[in-house]
Short mmCIF file of C-alpha atoms in Angstrom, two decimals:
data_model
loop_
_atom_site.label_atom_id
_atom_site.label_comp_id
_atom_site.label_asym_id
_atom_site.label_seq_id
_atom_site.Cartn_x
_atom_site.Cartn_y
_atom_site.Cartn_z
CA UNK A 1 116.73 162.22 9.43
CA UNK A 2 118.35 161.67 6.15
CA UNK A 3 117.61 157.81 6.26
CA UNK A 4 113.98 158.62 7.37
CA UNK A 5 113.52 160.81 4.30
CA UNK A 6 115.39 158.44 2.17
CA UNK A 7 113.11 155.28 3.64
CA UNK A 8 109.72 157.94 2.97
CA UNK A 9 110.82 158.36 -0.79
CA UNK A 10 111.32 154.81 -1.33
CA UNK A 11 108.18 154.50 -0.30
CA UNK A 12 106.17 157.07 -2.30
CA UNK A 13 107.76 155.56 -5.35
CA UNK A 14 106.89 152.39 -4.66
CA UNK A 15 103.40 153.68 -4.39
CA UNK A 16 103.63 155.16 -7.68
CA UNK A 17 104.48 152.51 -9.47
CA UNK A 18 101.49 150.58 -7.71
CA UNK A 19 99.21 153.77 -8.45
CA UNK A 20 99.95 152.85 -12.09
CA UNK A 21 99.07 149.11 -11.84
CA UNK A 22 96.06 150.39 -9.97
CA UNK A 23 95.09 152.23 -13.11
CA UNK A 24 95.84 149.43 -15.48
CA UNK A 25 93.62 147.50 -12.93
CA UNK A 26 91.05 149.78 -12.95
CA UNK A 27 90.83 150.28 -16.86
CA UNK A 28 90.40 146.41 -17.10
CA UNK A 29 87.97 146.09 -14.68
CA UNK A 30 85.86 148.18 -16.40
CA UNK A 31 86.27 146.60 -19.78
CA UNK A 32 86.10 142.82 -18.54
CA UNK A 33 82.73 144.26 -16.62
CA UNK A 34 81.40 146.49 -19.21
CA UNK A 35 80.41 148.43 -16.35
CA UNK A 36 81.40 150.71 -13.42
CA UNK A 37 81.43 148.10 -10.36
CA UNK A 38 82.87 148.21 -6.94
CA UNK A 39 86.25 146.89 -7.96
CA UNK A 40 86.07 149.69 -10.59
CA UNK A 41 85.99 152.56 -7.42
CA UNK A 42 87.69 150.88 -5.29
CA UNK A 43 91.32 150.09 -7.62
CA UNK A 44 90.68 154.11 -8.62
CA UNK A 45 90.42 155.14 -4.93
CA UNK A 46 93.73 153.02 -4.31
CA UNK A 47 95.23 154.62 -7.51
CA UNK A 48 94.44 158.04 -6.45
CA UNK A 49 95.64 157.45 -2.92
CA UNK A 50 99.48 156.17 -4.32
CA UNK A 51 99.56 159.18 -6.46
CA UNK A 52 98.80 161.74 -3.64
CA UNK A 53 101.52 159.51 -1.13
CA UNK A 54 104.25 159.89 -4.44
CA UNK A 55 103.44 163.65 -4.79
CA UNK A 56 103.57 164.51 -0.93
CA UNK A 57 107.16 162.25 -0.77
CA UNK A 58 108.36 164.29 -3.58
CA UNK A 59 107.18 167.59 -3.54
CA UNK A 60 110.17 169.06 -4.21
CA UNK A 61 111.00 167.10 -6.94
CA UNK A 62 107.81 167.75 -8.82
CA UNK A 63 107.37 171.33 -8.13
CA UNK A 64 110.91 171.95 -9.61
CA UNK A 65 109.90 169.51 -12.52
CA UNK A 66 106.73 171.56 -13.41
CA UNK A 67 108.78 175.45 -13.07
CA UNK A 68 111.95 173.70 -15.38
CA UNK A 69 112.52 174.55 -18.91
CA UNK A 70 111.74 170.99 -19.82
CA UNK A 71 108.37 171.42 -18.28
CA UNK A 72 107.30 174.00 -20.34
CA UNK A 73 107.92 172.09 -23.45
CA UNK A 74 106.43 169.20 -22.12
CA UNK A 75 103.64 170.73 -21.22
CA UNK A 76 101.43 170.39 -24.32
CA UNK A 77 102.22 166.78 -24.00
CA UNK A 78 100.78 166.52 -20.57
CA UNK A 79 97.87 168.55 -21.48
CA UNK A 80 97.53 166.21 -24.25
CA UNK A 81 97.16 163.15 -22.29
CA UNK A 82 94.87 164.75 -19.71
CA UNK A 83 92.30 165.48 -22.29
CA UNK A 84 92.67 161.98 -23.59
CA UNK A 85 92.47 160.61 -20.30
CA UNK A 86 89.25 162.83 -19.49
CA UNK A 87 87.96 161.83 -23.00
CA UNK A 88 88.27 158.08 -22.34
CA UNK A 89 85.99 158.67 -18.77
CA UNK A 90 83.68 160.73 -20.46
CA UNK A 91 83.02 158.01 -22.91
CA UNK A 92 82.91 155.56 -20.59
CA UNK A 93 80.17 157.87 -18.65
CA UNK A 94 78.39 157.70 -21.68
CA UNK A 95 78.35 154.20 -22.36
CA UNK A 96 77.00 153.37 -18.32
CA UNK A 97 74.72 155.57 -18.64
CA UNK A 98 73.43 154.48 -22.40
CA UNK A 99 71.55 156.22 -25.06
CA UNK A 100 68.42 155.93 -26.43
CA UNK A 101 69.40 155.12 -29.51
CA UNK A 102 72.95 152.96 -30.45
CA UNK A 103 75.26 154.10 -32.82
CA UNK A 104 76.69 151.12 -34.53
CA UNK A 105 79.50 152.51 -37.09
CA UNK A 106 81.08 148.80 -37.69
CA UNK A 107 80.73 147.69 -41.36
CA UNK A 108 78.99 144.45 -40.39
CA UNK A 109 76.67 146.16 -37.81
CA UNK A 110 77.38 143.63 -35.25
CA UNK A 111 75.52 145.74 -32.41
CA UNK A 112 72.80 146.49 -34.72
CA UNK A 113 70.09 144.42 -34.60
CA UNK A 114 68.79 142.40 -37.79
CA UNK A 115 66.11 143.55 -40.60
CA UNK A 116 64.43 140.71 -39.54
CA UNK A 117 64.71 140.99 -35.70
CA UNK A 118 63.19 144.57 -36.46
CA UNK A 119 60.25 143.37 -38.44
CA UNK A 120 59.28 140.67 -36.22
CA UNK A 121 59.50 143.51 -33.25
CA UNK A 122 57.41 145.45 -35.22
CA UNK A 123 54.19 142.87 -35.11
CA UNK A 124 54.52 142.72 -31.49
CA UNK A 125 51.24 144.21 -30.53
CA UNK A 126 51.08 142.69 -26.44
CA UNK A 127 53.46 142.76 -23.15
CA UNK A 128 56.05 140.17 -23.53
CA UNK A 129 58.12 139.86 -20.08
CA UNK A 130 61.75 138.11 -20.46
CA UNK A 131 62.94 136.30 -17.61
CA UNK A 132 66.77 136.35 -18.00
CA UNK A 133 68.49 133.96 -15.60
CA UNK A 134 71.51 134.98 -14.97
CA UNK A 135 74.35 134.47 -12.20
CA UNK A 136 75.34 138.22 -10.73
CA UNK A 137 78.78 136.44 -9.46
CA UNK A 138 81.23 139.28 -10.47
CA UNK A 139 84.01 136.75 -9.63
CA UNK A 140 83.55 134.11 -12.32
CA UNK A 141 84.60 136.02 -15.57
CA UNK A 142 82.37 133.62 -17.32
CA UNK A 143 79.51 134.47 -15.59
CA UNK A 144 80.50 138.39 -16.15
CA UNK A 145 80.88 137.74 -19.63
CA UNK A 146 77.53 136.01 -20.24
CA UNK A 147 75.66 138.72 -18.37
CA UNK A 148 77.09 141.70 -20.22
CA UNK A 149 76.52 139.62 -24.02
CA UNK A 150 72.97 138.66 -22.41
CA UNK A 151 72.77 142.77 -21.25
CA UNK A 152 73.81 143.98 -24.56
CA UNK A 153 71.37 142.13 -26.74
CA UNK A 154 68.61 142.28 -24.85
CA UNK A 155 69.02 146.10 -23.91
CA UNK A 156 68.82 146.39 -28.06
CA UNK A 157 65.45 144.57 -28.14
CA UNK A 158 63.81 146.75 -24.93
CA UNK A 159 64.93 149.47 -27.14
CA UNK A 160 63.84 148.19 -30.45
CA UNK A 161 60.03 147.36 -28.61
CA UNK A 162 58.22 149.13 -26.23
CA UNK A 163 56.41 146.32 -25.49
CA UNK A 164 59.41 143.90 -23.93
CA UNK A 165 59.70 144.46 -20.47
CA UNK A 166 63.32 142.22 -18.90
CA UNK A 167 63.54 141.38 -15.65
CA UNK A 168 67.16 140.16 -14.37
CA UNK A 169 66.97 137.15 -12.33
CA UNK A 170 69.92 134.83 -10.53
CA UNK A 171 68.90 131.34 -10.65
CA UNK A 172 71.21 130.37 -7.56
CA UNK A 173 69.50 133.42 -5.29
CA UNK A 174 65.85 133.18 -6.39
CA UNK A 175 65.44 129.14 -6.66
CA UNK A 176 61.63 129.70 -6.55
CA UNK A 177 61.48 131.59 -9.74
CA UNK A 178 63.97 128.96 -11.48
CA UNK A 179 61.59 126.35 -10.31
CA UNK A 180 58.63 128.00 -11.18
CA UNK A 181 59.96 128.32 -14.93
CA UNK A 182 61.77 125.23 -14.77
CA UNK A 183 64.95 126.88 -15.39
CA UNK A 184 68.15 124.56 -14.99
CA UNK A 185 71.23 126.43 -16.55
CA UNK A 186 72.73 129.56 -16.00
CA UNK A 187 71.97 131.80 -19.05
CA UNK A 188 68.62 130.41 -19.66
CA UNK A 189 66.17 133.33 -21.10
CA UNK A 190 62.45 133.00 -20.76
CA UNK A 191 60.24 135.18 -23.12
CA UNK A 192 56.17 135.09 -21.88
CA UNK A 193 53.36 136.40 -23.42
CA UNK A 194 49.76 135.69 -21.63
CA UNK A 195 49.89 132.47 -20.84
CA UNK A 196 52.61 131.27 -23.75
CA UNK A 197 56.47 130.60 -22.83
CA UNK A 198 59.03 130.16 -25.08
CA UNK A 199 62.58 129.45 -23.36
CA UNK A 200 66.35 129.91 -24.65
CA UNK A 201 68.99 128.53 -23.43
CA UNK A 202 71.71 130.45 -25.18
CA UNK A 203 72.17 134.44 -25.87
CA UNK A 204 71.90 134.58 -29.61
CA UNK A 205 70.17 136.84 -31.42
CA UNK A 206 68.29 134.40 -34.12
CA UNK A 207 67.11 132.30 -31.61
CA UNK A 208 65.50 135.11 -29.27
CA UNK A 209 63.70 136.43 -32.61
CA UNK A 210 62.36 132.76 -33.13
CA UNK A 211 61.00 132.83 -29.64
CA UNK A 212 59.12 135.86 -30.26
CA UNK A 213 57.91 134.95 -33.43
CA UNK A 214 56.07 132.01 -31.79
CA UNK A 215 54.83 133.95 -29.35
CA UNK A 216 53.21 136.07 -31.53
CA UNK A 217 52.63 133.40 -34.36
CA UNK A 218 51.28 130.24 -32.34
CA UNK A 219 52.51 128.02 -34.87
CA UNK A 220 55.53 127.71 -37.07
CA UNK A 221 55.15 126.99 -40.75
CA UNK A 222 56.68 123.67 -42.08
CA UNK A 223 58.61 123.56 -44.89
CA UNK A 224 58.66 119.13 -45.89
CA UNK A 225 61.66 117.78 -47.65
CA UNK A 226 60.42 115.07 -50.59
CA UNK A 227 62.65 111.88 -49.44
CA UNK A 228 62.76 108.40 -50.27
CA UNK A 229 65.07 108.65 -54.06
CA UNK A 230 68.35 109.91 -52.70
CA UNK A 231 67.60 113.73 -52.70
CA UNK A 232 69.51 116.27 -51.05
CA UNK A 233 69.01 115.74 -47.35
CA UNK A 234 68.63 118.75 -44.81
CA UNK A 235 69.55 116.89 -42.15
CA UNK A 236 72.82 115.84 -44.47
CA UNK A 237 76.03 117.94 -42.68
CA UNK A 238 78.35 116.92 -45.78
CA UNK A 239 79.95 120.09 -47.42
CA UNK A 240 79.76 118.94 -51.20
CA UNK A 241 75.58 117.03 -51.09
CA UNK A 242 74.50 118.06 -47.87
CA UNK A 243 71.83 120.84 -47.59
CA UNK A 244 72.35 121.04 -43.82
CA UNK A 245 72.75 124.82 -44.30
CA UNK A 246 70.18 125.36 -46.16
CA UNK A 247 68.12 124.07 -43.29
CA UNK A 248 69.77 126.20 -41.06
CA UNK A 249 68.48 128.78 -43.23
CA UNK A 250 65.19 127.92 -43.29
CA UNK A 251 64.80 127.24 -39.45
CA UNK A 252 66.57 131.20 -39.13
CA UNK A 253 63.57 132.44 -41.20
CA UNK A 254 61.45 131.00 -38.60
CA UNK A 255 60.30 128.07 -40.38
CA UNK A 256 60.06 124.11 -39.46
CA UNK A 257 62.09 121.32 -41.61
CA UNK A 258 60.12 118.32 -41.98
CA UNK A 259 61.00 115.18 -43.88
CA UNK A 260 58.24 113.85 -46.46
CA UNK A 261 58.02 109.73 -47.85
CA UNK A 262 55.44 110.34 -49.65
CA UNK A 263 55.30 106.48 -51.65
CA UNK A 264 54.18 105.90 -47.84
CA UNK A 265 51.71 108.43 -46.80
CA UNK A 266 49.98 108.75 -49.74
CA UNK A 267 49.15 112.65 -49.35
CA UNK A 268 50.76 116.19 -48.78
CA UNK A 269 50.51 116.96 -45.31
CA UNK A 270 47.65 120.10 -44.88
CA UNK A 271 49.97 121.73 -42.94
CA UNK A 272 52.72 122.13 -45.48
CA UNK A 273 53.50 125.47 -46.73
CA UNK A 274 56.20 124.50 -49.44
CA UNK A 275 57.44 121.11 -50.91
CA UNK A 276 60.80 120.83 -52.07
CA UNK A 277 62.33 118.08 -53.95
CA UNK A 278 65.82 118.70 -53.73
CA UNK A 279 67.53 116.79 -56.59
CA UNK A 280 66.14 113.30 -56.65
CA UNK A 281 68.47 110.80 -58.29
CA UNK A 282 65.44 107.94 -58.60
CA UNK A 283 61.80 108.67 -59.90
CA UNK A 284 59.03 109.49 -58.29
CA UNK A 285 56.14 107.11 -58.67
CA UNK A 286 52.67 107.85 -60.04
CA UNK A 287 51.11 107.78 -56.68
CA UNK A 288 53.63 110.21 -55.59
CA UNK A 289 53.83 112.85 -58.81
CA UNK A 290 49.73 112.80 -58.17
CA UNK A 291 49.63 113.71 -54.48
CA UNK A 292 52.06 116.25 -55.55
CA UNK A 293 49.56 117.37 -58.55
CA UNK A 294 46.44 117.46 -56.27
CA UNK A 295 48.75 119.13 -53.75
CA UNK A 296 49.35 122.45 -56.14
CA UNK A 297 45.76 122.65 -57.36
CA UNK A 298 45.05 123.39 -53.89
CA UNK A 299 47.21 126.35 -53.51
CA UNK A 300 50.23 124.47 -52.41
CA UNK A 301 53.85 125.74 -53.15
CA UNK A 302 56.83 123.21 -54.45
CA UNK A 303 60.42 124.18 -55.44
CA UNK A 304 61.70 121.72 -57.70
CA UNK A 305 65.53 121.47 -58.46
CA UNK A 306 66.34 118.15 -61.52
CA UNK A 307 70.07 117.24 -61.80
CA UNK A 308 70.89 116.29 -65.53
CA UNK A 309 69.91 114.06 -67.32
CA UNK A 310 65.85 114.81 -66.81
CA UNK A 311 64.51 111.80 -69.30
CA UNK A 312 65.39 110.10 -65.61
CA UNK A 313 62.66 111.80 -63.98
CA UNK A 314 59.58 111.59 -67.13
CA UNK A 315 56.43 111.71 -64.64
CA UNK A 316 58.09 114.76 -62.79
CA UNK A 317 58.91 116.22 -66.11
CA UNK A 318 55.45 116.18 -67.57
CA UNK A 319 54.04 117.43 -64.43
CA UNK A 320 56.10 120.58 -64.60
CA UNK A 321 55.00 121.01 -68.43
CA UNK A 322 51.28 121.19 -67.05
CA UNK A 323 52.75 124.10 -65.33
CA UNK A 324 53.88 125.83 -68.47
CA UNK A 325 57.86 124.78 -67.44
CA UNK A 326 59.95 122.82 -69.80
CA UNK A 327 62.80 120.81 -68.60
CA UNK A 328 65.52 120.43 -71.26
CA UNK A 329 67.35 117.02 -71.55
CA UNK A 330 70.80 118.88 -71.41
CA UNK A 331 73.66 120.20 -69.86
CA UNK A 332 74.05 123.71 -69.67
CA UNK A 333 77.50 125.42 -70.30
CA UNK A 334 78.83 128.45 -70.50
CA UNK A 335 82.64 128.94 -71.41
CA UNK A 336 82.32 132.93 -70.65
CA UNK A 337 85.42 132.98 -67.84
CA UNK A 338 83.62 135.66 -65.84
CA UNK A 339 80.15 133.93 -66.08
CA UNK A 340 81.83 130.24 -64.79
CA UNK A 341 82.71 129.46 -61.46
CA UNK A 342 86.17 128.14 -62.82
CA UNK A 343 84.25 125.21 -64.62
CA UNK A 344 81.98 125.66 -67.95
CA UNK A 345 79.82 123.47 -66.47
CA UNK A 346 79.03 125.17 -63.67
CA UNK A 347 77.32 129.01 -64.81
CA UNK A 348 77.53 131.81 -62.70
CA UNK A 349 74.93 134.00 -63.01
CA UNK A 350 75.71 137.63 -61.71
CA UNK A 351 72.39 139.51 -62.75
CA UNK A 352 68.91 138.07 -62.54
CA UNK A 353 66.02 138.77 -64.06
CA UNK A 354 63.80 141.26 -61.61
CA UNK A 355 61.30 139.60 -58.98
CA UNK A 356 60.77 139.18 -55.42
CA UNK A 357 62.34 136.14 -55.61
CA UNK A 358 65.74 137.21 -56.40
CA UNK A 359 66.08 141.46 -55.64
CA UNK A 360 68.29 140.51 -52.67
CA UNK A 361 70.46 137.38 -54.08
CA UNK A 362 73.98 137.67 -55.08
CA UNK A 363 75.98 135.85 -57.79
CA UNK A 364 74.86 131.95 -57.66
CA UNK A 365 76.56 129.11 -59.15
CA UNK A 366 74.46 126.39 -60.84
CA UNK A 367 76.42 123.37 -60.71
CA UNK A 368 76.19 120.73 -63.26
CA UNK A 369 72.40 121.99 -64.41
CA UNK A 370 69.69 121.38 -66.81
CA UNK A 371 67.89 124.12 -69.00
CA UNK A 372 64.00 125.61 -67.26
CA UNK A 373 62.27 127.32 -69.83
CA UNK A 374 58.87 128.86 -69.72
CA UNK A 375 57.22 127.22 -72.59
CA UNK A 376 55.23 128.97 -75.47
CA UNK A 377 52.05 128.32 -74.50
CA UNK A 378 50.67 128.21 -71.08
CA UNK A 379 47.80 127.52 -69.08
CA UNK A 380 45.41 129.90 -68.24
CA UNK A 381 45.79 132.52 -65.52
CA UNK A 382 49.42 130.88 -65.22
CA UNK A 383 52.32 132.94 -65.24
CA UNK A 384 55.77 131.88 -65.88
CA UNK A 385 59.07 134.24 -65.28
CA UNK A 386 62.45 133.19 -65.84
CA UNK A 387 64.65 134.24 -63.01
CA UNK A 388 68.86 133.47 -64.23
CA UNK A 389 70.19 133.16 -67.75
CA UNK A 390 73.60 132.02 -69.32
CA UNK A 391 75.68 134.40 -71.39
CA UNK A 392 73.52 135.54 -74.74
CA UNK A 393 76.67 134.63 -77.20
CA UNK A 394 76.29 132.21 -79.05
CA UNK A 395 79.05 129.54 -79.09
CA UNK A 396 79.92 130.27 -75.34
CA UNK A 397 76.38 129.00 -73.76
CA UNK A 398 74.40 126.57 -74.66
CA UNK A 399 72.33 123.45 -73.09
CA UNK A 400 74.87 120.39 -74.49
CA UNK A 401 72.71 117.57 -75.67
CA UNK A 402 75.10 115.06 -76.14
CA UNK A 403 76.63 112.63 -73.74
CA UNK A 404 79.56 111.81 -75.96
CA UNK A 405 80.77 115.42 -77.17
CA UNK A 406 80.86 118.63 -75.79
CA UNK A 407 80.67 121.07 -78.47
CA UNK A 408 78.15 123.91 -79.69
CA UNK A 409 75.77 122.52 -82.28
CA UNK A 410 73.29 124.60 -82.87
CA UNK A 411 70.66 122.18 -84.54
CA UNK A 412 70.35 119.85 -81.71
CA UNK A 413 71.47 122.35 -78.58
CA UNK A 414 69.60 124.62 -76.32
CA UNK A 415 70.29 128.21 -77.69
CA UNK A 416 71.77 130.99 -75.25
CA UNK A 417 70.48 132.60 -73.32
CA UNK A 418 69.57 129.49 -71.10
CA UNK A 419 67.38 129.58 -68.79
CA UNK A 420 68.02 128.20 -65.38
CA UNK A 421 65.43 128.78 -62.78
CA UNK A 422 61.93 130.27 -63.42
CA UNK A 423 59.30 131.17 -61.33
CA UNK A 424 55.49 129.94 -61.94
CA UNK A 425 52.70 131.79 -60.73
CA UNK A 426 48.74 131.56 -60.65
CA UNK A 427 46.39 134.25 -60.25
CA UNK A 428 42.81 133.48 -58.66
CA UNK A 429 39.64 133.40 -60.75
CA UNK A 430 38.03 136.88 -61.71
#
């Protein structure tokens, strides 16, 4: 009898040890899963089941445990982890069965969606169905994983729009609906509006917003690149010249990159809705510097940015003074150690002048610049704002007009504050 009780105690400690793996088992099921599943109930069933076989094996043990004087100490403790214990279910009640609105209380608001997600949500104004292909395999973590991130974001945009309606699909079950929208990889999201598709193949938030937005768009505007005399190249990935980023940028705003030789097309494409000559280091030509003349008196928008020296650039230069901009033949400085980014040469300008352009920038660095000024006089119904200045003191900014020295002379120098950037705007005709 003895060994038969001795054999049954083994036993119910055995299974409480494995009641606690079960647990452990259990907890990470549901966090892997982000959901309860069947492996969820079943490890807690088996968990439950060891504890009840421990308990009957040592009744006597734990029934003088709980009357003993150490018991009634502990028993705030126990209490304690109960409520925690209950606490962490409760949540995790919550979170299955989801709210209607998220509460996001991480700095960087990573499961909040965008300002710009919201406003593009906000022009939706017809049904758009999203097709997400996804495996429901609950034994390939990957395929877990991408489900739940695909789940997550996509819940936040059915909840951000009334007007999205997703529909979970596995591509390996239903191979006629995969066919039908020529889906080939698992994770593949399909957003449709009337007769329109636009597909992802990845779950990231920018590019579901850009799918919507030409949905609801049609068309994309294009942004062209001036090329042809060594400017800064958006399809250039290097870290110190490259403005790969910048199209990056561009292309997350919803906009197209295009490339522009303009010496060999003779015109601004019709289609463009900005022109930017990103720091050319050879001049443009007089065919060019007119297409981009006829180009503005049509309405069209350029951004301009001239590396020192500027008497390199003299057609682009007196185009811009048409404009009511002067370009300064300098170098701007400014020796103020908090308005530098570690180099004189290279300003950094913390507070702008107020305009749409800049209310959300922060502190840029102008590297190696020359001096924009509105000039005195301008053309009619022309306006022109300047947008970033150097320090005001005199002595510690300037625009440096020699190539020899590099000292403050304030005959030939541009006088602080410089200007940097400016903005040039035309009103319509009364």
């Amino acid at each position: 009898m003895n060994g038969d009780k001795k054999l049954l105690c083994k036993i119910g400690t055995l299974c409480g040890l494995l009641g606690i793996l079960g647990l452990m088992f259990a907890l990470a099921v549901r966090l892997v899963m982000g959901r309860f599943g069947v492996l969820f109930f079943i490890s807690t069933g088996v968990t439950l089941a060891c504890w009840t076989v421990y308990v009957v094996t040592h009744l006597k043990g734990v029934l003088s445990a709980l009357k003993s004087r150490q018991a009634v100490y502990g028993s705030n403790v126990f209490i304690t982890v109960v409520l925690a214990l209950a606490a962490a279910v409760i949540v995790n009640v919550i979170i299955a069965q989801g709210f209607d609105k998220d509460l996001d209380l991480t700095s960087e608001k990573l499961f909040t969606l965008t300002d710009q997600t919201k406003e593009v949500l906000k022009q939706v104004k017809e049904p758009i169905k999203v097709l997400a292909f996804f495996s429901e395999d609950e034994t390939n973590p990957r395929f877990v994983k991408m489900r739940k991130d695909a789940k997550d974001l996509l819940d936040r945009y059915e909840k951000g729009c009334k007007l999205l309606e997703v529909q979970w699909i596995d591509p390996f079950v239903d191979r006629e609906m995969a066919d039908k929208y020529k889906v080939d990889y698992n994770g593949t999201v399909v957003f449709e509006m009337g007769e329109r598709r636009e597909t992802v193949t990845e779950t990231d938030e920018q590019k579901f917003t850009n799918a919507i937005y030409k949905l609801i768009k049609g068309e994309v505007k294009k942004i062209y690149f001036l090329r042809g005399h060594d400017e800064k190249a958006p399809d250039d990935y290097d870290e110190r010249k490259g403005y790969s980023d910048a199209r990056e940028a561009l292309e997350n705003q919803n906009l197209e990159v295009k490339d522009l030789y303009l010496a060999a097309v003779g015109e601004v494409p019709s289609d463009c809705a900005a022109l930017v000559i990103a720091g050319p280091q050879k001049p443009l030509s007089d065919v060019e510097v007119k297409a981009i003349e006829r180009y503005l008196n049509r309405g069209g928008k350029l951004l301009v940015m001239i590396d020192p020296p500027s008497d390199r650039f003299p057609k682009l230069v007196k185009l811009l003074d048409k404009w009511g901009v002067k370009v300064g033949n300098d170098l701007v400085v400014d020796r103020n150690i908090l308005a530098s980014y570690l180099d004189p040469r290279v300003p950094l300008v913390r507070d702008f002048e107020y305009h749409v352009i800049t209310k959300h920038l922060s502190p840029v660095p102008f590297s190696f610049s020359c001096s924009v000024t509105p000039e005195d006089k301008l053309p009619v119904r022309v306006t022109v704002t300047s947008l970033a200045k150097t320090t005001p003191a005199e002595g510690v900014s300037w625009g440096e007009t020699s190539r020899k020295k590099f000292k403050y002379d304030p005959d030939k120098d541009t006088k602080p504050p410089v200007s940097l950037a400016v903005a040039v705007e035309k009103t319509a005709p009364p």
